[in-house]
Coordinates of C-alpha atoms in Angstrom, one line a residue:
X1 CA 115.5 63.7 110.5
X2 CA 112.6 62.6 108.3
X3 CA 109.3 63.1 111.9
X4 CA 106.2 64.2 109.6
X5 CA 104.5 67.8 111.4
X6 CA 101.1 69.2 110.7
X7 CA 100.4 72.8 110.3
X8 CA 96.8 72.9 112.1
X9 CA 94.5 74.5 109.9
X10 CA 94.2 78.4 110.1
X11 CA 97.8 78.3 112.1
X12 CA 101.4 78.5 111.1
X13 CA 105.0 77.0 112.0
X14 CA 108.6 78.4 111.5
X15 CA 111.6 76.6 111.5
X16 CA 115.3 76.4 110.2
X17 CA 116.5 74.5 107.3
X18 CA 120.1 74.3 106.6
X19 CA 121.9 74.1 103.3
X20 CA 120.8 70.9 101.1
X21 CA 118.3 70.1 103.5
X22 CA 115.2 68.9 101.7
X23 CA 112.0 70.5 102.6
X24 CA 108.4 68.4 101.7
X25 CA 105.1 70.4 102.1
X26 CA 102.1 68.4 101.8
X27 CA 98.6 68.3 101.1
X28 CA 97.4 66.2 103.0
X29 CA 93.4 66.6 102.1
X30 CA 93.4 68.4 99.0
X31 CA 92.3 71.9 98.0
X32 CA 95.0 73.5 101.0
X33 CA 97.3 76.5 100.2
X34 CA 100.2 76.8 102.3
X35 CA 102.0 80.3 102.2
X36 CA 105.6 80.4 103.0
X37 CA 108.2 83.0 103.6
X38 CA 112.3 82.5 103.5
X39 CA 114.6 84.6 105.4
X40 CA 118.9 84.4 105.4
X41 CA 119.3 82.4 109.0
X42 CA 122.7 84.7 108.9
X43 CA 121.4 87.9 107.5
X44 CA 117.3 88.0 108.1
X45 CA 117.5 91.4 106.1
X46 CA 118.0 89.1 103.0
X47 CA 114.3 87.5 102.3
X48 CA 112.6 85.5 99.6
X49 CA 111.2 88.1 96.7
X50 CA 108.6 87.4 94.4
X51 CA 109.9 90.4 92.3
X52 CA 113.2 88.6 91.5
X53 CA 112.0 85.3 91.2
X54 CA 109.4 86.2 88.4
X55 CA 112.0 88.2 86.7
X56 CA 114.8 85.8 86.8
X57 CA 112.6 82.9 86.4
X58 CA 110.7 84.7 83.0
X59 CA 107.7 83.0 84.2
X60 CA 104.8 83.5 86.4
X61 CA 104.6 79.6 87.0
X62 CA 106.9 78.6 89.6
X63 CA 107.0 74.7 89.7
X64 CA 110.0 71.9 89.3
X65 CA 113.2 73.1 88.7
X66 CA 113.1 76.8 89.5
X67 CA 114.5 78.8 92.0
X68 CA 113.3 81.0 94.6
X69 CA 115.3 83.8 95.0
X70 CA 116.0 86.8 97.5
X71 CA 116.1 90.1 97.4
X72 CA 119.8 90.0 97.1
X73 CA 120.0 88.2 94.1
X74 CA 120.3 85.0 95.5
X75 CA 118.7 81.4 94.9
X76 CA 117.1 80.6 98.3
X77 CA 116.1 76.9 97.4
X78 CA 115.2 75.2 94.3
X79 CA 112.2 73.6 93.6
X80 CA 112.7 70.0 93.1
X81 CA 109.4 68.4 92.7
X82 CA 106.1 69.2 92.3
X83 CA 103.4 67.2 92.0
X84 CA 100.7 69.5 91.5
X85 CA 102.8 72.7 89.6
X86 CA 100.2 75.3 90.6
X87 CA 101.6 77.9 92.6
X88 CA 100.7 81.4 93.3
X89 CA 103.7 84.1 93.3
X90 CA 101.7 87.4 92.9
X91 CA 99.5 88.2 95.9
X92 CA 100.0 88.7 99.2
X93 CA 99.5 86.9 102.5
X94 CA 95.8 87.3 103.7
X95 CA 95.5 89.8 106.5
X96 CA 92.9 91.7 108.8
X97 CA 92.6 94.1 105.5
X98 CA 92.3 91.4 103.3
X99 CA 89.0 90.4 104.9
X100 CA 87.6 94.1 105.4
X101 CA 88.6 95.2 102.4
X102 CA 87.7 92.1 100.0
X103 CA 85.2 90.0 102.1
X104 CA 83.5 92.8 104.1
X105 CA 84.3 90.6 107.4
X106 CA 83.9 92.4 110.3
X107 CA 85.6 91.4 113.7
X108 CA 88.6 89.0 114.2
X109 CA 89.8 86.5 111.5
X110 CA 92.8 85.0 111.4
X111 CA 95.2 85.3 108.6
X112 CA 98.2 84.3 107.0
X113 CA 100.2 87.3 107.6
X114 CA 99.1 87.2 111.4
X115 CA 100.2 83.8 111.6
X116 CA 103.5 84.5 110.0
X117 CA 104.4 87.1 112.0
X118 CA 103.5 85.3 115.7
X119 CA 105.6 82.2 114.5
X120 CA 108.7 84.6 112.7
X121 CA 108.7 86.9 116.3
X122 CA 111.0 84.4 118.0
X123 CA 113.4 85.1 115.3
X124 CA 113.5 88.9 115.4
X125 CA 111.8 89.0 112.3
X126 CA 109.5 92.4 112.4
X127 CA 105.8 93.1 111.3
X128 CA 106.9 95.1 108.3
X129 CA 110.5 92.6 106.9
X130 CA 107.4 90.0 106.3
X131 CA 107.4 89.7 102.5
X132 CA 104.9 88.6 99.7
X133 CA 105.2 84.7 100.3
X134 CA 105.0 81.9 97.8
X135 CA 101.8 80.9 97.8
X136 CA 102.0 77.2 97.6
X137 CA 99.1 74.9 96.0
X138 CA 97.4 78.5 95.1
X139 CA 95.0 78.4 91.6
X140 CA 95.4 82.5 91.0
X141 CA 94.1 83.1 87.1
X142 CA 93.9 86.7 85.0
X143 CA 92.2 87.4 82.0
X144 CA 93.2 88.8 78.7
X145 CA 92.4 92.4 80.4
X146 CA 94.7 90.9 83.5
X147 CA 91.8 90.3 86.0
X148 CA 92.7 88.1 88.6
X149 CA 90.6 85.5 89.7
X150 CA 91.7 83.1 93.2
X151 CA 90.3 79.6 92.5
X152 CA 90.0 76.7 94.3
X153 CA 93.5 74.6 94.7
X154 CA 94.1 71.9 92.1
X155 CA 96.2 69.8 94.5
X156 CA 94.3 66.5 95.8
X157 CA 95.3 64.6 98.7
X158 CA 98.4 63.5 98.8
X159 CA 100.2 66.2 96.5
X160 CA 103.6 67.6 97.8
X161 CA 106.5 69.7 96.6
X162 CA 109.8 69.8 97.4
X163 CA 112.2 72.4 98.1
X164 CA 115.9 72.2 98.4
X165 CA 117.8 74.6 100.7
X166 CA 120.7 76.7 99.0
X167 CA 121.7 78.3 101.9
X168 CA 120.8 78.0 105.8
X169 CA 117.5 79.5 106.2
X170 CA 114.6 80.4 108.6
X171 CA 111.3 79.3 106.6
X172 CA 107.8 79.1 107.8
X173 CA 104.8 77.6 106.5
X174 CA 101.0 78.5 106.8
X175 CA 98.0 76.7 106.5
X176 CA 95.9 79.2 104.6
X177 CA 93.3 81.5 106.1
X178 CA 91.6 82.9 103.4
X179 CA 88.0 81.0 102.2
X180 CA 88.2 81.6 98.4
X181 CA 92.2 80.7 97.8
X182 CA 91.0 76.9 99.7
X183 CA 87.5 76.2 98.1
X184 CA 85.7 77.1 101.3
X185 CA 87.2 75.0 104.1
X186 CA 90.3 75.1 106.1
X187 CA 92.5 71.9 106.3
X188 CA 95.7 71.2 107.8
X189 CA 99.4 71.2 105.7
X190 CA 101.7 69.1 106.4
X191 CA 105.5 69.2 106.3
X192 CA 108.7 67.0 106.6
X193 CA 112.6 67.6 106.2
X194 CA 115.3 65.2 105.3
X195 CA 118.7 66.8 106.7
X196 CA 121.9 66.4 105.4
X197 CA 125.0 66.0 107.4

């Protein structure tokens, strides 16, 4: 199965990927963060964590040839490649909060925790087992004093990376809500999966 699907912006998609299974995520217009979440397809209790992933990684820079791993202690899927190698590991999915607390929005907006959840519900995934996802084309900087700063996305059109399953999961993929971590505009993401059998 190789059938290309966009993520419309603002929205999200979840789906299963079985083990070796190749997962693309694209940038289809540049400057696009996609936010994505793992889960065990056998044991949704066991999730992706950015905790053990930075540790176990000893970097901050997830890119080619490192693993995402759970809370379990296990790899998830391995990065292999990346054509744009910024990625974002330390903050959180955009939310309601996120906007009234950092962009003094008032009213609805959607967000990337919203739109995890609605697409994870059909899996029996709760509100509260939705962890910090991996923040996918996302330019986040810090300082010498360890400000953090959320930049626009270095990916262009066209940029991708590639994931490789290491054991059945349920994943899903965002197109990013939040105005500052996509230079201002919303654009789609686009994904496609190359199964094994």
């Amino acid at each position: 199965m190789k059938e290309k699907i966009t993520i419309a912006k603002q929205s999200g998609k979840a789906f299963k990927l079985k083990k070796g299974d190749i997962l693309t995520v694209i940038d289809p217009k540049g400057q696009q963060v996609s936010d994505m979440v793992l889960f065990n397809s056998a044991d949704t209790k066991e999730k992706v964590s950015s905790g053990k992933t930075l540790d176990f990684e000893e970097s901050i820079l997830i890119t080619t040839s490192n693993y995402l791993w759970s809370n379990r202690s296990n790899k998830m899927v391995e990065i292999i490649k990346d054509t744009n190698g910024r990625n974002d590991f330390l903050l959180a999915p955009c939310s309601k909060e996120t906007f009234e607390v950092m962009y003094n929005h008032k009213g609805y907006h959607p967000s990337c925790l919203e739109n995890l959840y609605k697409n994870l519900q059909p899996f029996g995934i709760d509100f509260d087992d939705i962890p910090n996802a991996f923040n996918i084309f996302m330019n986040v900087q810090f300082d010498l004093e360890g400000k953090i700063s959320v930049l626009p996305p270095t990916s262009v059109a066209g940029d991708l990376i590639q994931f490789e399953a290491c054991m059945d999961l349920i994943v899903c993929l965002t197109a990013c809500s939040a105005e500052d971590s996509n230079g201002g505009s919303f654009k789609p993401i686009e994904y496609f999966i190359e199964t094994v059998y």
